[in-house]
JSON list of C-alpha atoms in Angstrom, two decimals:
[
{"chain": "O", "resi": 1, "resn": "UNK", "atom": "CA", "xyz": [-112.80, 41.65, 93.39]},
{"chain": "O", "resi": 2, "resn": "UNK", "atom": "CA", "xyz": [-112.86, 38.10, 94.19]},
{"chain": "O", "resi": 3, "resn": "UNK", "atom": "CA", "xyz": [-115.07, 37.34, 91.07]},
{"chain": "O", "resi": 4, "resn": "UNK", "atom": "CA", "xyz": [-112.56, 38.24, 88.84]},
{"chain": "O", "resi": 5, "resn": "UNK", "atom": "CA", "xyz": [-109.49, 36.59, 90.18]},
{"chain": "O", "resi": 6, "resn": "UNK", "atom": "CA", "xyz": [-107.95, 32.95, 90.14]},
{"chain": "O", "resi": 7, "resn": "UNK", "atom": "CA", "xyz": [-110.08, 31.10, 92.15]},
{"chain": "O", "resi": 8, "resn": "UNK", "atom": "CA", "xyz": [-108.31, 27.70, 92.80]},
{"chain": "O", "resi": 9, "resn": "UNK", "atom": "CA", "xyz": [-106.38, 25.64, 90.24]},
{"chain": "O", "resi": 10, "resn": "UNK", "atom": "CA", "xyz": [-107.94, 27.27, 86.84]},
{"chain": "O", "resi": 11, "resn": "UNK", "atom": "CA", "xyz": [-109.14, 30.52, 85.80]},
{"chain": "O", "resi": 12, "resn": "UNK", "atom": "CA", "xyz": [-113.08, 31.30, 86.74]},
{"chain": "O", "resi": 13, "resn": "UNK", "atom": "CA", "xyz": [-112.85, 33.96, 83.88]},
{"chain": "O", "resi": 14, "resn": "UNK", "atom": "CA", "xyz": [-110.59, 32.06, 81.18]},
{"chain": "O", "resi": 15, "resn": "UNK", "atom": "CA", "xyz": [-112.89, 28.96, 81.85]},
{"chain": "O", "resi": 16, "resn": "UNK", "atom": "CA", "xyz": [-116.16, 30.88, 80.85]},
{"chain": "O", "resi": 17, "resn": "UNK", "atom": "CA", "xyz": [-114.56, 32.52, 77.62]},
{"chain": "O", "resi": 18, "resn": "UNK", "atom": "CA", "xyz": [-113.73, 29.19, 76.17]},
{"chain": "O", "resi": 19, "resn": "UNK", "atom": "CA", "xyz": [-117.33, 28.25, 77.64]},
{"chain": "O", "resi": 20, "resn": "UNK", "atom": "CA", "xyz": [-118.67, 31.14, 75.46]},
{"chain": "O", "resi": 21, "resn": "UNK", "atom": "CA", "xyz": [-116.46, 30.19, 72.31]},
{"chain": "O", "resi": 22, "resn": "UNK", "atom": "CA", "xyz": [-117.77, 26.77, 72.25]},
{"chain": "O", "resi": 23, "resn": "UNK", "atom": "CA", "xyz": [-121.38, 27.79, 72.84]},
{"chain": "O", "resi": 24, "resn": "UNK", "atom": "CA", "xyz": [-121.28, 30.37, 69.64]},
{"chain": "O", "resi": 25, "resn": "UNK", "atom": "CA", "xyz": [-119.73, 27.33, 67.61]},
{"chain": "O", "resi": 26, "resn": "UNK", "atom": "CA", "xyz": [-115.80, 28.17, 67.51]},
{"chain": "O", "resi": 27, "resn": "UNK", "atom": "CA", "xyz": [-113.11, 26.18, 68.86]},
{"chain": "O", "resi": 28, "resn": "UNK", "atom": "CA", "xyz": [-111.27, 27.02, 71.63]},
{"chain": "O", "resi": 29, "resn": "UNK", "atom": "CA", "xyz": [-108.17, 24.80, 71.13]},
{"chain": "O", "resi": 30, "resn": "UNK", "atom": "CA", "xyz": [-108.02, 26.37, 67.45]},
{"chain": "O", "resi": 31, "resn": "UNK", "atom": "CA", "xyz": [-104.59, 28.37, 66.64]},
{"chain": "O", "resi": 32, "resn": "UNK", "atom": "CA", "xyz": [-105.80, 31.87, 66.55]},
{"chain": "O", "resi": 33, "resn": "UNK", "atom": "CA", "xyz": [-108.08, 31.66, 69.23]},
{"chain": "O", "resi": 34, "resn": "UNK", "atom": "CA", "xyz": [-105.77, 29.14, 71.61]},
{"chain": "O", "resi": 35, "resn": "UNK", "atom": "CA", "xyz": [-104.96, 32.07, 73.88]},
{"chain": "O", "resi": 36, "resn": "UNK", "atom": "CA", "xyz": [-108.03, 34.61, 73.39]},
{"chain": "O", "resi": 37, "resn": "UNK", "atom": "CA", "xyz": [-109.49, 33.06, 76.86]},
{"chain": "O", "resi": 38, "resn": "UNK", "atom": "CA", "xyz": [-106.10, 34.14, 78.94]},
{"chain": "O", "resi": 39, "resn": "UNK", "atom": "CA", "xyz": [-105.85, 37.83, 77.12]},
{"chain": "O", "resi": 40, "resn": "UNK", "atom": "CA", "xyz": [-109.73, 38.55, 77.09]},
{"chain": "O", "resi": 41, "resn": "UNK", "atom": "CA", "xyz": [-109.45, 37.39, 81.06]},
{"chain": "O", "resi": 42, "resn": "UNK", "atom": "CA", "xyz": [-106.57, 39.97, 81.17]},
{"chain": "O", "resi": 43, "resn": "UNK", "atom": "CA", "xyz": [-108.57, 42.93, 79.43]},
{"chain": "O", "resi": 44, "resn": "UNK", "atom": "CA", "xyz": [-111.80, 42.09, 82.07]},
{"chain": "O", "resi": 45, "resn": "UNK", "atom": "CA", "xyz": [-109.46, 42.18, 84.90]},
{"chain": "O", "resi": 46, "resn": "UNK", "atom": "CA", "xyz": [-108.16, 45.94, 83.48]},
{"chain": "O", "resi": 47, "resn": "UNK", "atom": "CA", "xyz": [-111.17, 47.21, 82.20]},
{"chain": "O", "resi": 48, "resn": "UNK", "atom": "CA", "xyz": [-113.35, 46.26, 85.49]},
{"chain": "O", "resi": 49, "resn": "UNK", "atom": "CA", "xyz": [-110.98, 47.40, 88.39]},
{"chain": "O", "resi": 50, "resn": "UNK", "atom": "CA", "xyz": [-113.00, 50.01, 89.37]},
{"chain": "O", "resi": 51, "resn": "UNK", "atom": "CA", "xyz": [-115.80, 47.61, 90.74]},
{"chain": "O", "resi": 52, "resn": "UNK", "atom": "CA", "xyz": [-116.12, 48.27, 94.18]},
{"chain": "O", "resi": 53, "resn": "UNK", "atom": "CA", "xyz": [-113.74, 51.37, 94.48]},
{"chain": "O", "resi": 54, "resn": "UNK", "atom": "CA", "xyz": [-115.55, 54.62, 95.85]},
{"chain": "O", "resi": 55, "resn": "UNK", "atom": "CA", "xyz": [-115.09, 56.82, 93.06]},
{"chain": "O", "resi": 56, "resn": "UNK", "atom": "CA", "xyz": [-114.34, 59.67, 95.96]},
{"chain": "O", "resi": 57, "resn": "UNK", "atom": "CA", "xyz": [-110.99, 57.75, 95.94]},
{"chain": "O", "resi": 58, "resn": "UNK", "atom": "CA", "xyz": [-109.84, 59.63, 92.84]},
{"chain": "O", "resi": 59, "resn": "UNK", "atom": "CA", "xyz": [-110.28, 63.32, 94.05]},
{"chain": "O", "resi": 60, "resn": "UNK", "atom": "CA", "xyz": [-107.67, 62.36, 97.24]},
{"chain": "O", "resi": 61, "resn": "UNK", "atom": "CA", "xyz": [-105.63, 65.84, 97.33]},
{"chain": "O", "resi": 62, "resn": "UNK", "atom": "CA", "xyz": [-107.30, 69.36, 97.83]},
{"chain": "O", "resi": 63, "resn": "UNK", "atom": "CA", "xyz": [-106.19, 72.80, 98.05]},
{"chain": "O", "resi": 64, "resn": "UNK", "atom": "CA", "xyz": [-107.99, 75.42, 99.70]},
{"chain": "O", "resi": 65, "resn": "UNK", "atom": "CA", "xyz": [-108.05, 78.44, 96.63]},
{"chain": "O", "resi": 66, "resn": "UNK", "atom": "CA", "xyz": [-110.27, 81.26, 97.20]},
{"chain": "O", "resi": 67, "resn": "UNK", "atom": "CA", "xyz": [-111.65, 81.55, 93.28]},
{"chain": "O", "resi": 68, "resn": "UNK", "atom": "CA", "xyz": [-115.19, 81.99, 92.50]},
{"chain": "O", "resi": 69, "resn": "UNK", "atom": "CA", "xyz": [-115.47, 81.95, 88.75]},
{"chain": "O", "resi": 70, "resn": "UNK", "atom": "CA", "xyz": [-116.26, 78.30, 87.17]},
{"chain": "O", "resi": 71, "resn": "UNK", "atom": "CA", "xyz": [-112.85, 75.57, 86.65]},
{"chain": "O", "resi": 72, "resn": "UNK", "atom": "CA", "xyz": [-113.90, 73.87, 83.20]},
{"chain": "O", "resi": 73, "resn": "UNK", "atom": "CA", "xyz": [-112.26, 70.64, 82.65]},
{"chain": "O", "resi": 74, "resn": "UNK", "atom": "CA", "xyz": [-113.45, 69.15, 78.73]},
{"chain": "O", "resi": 75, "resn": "UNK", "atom": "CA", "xyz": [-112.87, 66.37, 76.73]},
{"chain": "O", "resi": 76, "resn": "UNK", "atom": "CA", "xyz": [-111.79, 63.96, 79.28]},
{"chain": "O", "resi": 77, "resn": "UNK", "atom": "CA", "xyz": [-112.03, 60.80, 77.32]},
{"chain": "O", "resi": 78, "resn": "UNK", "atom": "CA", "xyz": [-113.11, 57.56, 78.46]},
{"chain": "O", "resi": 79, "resn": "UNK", "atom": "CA", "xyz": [-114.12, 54.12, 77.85]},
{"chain": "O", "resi": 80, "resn": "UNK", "atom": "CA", "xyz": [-116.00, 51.72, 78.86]},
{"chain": "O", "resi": 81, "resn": "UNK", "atom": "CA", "xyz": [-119.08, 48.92, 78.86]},
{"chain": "O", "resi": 82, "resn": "UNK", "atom": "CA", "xyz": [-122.38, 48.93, 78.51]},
{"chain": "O", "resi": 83, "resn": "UNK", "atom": "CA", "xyz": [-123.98, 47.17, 81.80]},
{"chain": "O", "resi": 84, "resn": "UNK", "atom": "CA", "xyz": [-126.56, 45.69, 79.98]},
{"chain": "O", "resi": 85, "resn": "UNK", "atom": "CA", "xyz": [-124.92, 44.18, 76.87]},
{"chain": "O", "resi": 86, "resn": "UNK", "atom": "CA", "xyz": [-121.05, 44.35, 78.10]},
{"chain": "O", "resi": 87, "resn": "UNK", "atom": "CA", "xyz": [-120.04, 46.25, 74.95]},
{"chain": "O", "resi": 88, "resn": "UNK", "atom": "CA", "xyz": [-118.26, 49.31, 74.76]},
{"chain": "O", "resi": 89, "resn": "UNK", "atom": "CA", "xyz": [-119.70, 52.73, 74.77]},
{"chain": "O", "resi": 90, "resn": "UNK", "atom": "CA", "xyz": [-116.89, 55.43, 75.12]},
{"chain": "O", "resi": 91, "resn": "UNK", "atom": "CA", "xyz": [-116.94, 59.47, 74.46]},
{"chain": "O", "resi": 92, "resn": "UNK", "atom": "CA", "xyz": [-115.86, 62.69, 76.43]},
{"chain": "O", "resi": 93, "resn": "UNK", "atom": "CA", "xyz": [-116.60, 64.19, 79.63]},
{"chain": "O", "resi": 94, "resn": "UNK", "atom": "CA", "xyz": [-116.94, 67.46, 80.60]},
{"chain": "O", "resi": 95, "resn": "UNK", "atom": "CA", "xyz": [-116.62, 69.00, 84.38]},
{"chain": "O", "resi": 96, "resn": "UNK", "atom": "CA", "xyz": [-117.49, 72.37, 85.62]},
{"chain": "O", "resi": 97, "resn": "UNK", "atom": "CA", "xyz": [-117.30, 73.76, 88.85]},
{"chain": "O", "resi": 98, "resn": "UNK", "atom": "CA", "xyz": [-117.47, 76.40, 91.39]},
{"chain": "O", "resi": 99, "resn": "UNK", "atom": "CA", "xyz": [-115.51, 76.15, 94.50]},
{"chain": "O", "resi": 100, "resn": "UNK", "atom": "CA", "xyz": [-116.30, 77.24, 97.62]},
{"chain": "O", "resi": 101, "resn": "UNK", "atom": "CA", "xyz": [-112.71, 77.24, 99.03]},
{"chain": "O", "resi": 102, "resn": "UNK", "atom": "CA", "xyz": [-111.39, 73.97, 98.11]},
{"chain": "O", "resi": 103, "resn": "UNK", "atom": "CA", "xyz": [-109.93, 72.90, 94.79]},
{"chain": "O", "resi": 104, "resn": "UNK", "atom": "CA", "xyz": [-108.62, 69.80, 93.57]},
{"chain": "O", "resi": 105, "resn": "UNK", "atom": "CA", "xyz": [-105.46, 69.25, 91.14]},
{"chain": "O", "resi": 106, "resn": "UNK", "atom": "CA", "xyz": [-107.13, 68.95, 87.64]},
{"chain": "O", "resi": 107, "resn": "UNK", "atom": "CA", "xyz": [-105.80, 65.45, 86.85]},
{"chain": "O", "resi": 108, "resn": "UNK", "atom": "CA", "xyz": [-107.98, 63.92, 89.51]},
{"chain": "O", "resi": 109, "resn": "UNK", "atom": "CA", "xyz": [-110.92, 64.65, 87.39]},
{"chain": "O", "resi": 110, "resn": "UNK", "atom": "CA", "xyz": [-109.59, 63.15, 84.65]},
{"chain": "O", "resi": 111, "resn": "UNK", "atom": "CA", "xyz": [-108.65, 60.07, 87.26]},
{"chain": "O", "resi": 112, "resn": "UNK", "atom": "CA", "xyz": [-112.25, 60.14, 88.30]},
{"chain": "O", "resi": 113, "resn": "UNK", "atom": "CA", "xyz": [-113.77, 59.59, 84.79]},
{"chain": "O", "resi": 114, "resn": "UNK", "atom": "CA", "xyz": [-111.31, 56.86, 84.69]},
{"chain": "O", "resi": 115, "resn": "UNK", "atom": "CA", "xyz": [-112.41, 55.21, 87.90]},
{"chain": "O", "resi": 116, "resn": "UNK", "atom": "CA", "xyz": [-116.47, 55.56, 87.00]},
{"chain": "O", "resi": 117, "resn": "UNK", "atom": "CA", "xyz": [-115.48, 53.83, 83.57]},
{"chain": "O", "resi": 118, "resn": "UNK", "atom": "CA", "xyz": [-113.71, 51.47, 84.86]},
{"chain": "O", "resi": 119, "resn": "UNK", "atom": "CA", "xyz": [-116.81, 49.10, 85.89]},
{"chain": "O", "resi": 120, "resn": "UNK", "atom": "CA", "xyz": [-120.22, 48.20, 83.92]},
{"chain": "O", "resi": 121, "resn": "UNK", "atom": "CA", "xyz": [-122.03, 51.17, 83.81]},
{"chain": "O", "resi": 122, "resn": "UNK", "atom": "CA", "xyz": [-124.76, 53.45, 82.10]},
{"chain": "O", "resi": 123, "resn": "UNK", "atom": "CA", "xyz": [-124.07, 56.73, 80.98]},
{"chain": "O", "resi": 124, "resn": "UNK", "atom": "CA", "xyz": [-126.71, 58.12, 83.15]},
{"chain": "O", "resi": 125, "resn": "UNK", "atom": "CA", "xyz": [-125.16, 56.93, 86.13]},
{"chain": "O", "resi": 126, "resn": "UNK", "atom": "CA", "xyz": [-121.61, 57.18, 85.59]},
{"chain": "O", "resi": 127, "resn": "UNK", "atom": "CA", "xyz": [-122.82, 61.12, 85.10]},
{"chain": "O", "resi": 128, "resn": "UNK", "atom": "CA", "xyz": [-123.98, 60.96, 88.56]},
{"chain": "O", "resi": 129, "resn": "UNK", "atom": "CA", "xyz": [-121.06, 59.18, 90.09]},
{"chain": "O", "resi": 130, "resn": "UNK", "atom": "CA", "xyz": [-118.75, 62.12, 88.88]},
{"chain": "O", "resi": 131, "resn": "UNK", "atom": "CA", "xyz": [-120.84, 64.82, 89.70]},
{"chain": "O", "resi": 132, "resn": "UNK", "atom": "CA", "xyz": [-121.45, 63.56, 93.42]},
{"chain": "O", "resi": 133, "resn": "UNK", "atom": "CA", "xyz": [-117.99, 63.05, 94.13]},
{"chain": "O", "resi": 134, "resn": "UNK", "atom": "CA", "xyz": [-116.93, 66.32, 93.44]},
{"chain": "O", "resi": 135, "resn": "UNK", "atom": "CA", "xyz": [-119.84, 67.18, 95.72]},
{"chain": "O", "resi": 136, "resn": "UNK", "atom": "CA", "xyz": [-119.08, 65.18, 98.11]},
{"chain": "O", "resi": 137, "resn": "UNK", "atom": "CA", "xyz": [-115.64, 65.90, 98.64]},
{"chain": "O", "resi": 138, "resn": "UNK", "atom": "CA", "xyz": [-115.26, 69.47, 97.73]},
{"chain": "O", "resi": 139, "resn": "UNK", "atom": "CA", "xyz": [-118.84, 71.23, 98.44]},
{"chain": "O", "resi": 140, "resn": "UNK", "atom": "CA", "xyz": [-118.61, 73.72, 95.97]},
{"chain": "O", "resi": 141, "resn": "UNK", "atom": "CA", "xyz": [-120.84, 75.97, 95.23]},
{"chain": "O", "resi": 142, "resn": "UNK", "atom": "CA", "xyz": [-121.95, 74.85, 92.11]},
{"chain": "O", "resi": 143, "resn": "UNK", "atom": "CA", "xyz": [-121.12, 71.52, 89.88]},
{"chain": "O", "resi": 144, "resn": "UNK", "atom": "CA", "xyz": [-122.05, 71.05, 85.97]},
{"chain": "O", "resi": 145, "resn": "UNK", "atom": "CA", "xyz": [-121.06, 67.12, 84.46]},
{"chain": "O", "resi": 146, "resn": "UNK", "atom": "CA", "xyz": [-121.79, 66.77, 80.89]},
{"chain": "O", "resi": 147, "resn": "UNK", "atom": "CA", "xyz": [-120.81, 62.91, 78.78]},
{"chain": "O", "resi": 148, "resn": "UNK", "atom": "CA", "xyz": [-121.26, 62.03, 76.02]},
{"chain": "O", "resi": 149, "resn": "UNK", "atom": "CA", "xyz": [-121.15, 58.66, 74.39]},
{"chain": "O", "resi": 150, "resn": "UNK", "atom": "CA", "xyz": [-121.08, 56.62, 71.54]},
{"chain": "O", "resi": 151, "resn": "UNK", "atom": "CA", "xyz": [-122.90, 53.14, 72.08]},
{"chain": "O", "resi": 152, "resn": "UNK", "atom": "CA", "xyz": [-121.90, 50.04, 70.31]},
{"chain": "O", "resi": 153, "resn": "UNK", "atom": "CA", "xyz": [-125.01, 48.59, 71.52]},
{"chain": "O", "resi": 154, "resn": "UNK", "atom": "CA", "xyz": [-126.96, 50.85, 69.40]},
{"chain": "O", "resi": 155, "resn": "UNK", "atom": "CA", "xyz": [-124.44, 51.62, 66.62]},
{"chain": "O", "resi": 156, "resn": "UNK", "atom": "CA", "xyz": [-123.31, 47.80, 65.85]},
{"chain": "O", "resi": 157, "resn": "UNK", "atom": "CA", "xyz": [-126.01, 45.72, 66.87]},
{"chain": "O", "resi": 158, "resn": "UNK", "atom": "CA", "xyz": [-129.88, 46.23, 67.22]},
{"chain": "O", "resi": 159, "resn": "UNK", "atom": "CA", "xyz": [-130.92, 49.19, 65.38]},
{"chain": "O", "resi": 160, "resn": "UNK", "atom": "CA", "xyz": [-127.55, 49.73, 63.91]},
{"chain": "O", "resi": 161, "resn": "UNK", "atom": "CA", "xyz": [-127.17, 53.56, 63.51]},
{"chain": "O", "resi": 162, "resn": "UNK", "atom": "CA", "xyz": [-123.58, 54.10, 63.78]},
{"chain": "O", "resi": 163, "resn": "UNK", "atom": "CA", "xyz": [-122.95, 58.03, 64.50]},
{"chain": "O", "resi": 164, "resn": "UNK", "atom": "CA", "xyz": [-125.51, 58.24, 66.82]},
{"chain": "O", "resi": 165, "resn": "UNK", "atom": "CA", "xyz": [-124.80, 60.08, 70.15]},
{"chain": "O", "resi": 166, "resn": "UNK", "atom": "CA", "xyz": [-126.12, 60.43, 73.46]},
{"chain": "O", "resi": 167, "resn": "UNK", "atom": "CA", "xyz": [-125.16, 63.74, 75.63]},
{"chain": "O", "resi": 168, "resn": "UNK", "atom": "CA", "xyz": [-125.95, 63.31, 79.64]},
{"chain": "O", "resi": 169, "resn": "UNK", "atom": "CA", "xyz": [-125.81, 66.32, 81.67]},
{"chain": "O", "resi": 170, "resn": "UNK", "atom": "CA", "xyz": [-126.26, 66.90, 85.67]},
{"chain": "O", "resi": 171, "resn": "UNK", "atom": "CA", "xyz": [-126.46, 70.64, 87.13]},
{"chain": "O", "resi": 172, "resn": "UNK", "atom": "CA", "xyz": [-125.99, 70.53, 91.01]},
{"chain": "O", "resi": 173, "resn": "UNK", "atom": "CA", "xyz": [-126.13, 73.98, 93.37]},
{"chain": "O", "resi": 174, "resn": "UNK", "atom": "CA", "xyz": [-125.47, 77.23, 91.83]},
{"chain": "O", "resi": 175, "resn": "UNK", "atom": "CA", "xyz": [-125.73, 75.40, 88.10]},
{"chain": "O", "resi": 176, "resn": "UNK", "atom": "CA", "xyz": [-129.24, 73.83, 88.82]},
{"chain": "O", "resi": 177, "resn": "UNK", "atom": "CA", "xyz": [-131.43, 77.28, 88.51]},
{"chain": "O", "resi": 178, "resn": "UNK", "atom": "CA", "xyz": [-129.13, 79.76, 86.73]},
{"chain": "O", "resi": 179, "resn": "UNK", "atom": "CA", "xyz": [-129.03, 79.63, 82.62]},
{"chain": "O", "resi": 180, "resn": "UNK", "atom": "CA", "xyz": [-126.38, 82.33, 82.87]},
{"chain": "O", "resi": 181, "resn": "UNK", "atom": "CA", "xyz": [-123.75, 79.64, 84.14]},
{"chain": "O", "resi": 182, "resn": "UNK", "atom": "CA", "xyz": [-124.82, 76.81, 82.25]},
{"chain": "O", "resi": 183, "resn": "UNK", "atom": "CA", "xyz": [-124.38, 79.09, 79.15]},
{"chain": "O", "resi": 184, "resn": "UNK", "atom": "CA", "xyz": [-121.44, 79.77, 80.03]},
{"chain": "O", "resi": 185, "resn": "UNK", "atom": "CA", "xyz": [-120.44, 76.71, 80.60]},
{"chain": "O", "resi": 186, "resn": "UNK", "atom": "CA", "xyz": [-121.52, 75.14, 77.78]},
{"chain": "O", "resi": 187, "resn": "UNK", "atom": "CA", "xyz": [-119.41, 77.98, 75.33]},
{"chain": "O", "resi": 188, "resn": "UNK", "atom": "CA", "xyz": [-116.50, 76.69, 77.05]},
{"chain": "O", "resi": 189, "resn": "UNK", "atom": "CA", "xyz": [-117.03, 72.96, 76.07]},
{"chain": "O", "resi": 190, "resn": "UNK", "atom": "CA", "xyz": [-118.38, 74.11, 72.46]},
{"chain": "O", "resi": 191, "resn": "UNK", "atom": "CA", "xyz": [-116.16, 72.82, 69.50]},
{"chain": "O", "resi": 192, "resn": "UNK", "atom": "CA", "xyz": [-117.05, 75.31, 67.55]}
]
């Protein structure tokens, strides 16, 4: 992640947020905001680190388990920005799968959802991301990836409706042509 390191004497990022606080009229060298450039450099560096990491990486230890009934992992929660605005969006995911001999520890999905947030992203993709890793490193028989999200993009700016959600959902092998499953699936990630 060269981009978002030091890059000689001064900060590339620090440098550009005081950039950006003079160009929307504040003053960099002003008390409150005299170290915003060094802790919002800080946050990028955190919230980013996934750029450039295969999001494989995350499901690194599997067992092999013969079970054939569906894992459900729900309400994994994440957060991060909008690619297109670099706002937050942030909400839950939910994993379901089938295994075809191979399982993976459970935390490494929640890892995974942490590692495809972890970069700028849209929620359509970052559904994708998770559900082809499991695919690609398990090859089970069947994998169901729902997220959901709450944009700031569209709840505090633009057409400002706060509230408003948006539910992604990608159905891979025995989940792509059977309601059965994806019923059941979805009455194990119901609130009600």
């Amino acid at each position: 992640m060269q981009q978002l390191n030091k890059i000689g004497k001064n900060d590339v990022l620090e440098d550009s947020i005081r950039i950006i606080l003079e160009e929307i009229g504040e003053n960099p060298n002003r008390g409150g905001l005299l170290d915003t450039p060094k802790r919002v450099a800080k946050m990028y560096r955190e919230v980013f680190s996934g750029v450039g990491i295969n999001p494989e990486a995350a499901l690194t230890t599997t067992f092999k388990e013969d079970y054939d009934g569906i894992i459900t992992v729900k309400d994994i929660t994440y957060y991060t920005f909008c690619e297109h605005h670099l706002i937050p969006f942030y909400g839950s995911a939910h994993i379901g799968y089938i295994p075809d001999g191979r399982i993976v520890g459970l935390s490494k999905f929640a890892r995974l959802v942490e590692l495809v947030s972890q970069r700028p992203q849209v929620q359509e993709r970052m559904t994708q991301q998770i559900a082809n890793a499991i695919v690609n490193v398990l090859n089970p028989k069947g994998v169901i990836v729902t997220v959901e999200g709450a944009h700031l993009c569209m709840c505090a700016r633009g057409v400002k409706k706060p509230g408003t959600s948006t539910v992604t959902t990608i159905k891979k092998g025995l989940f792509s042509d059977n309601a059965a499953l994806c019923e059941e699936f979805e009455r194990a990630i119901s609130r009600d």
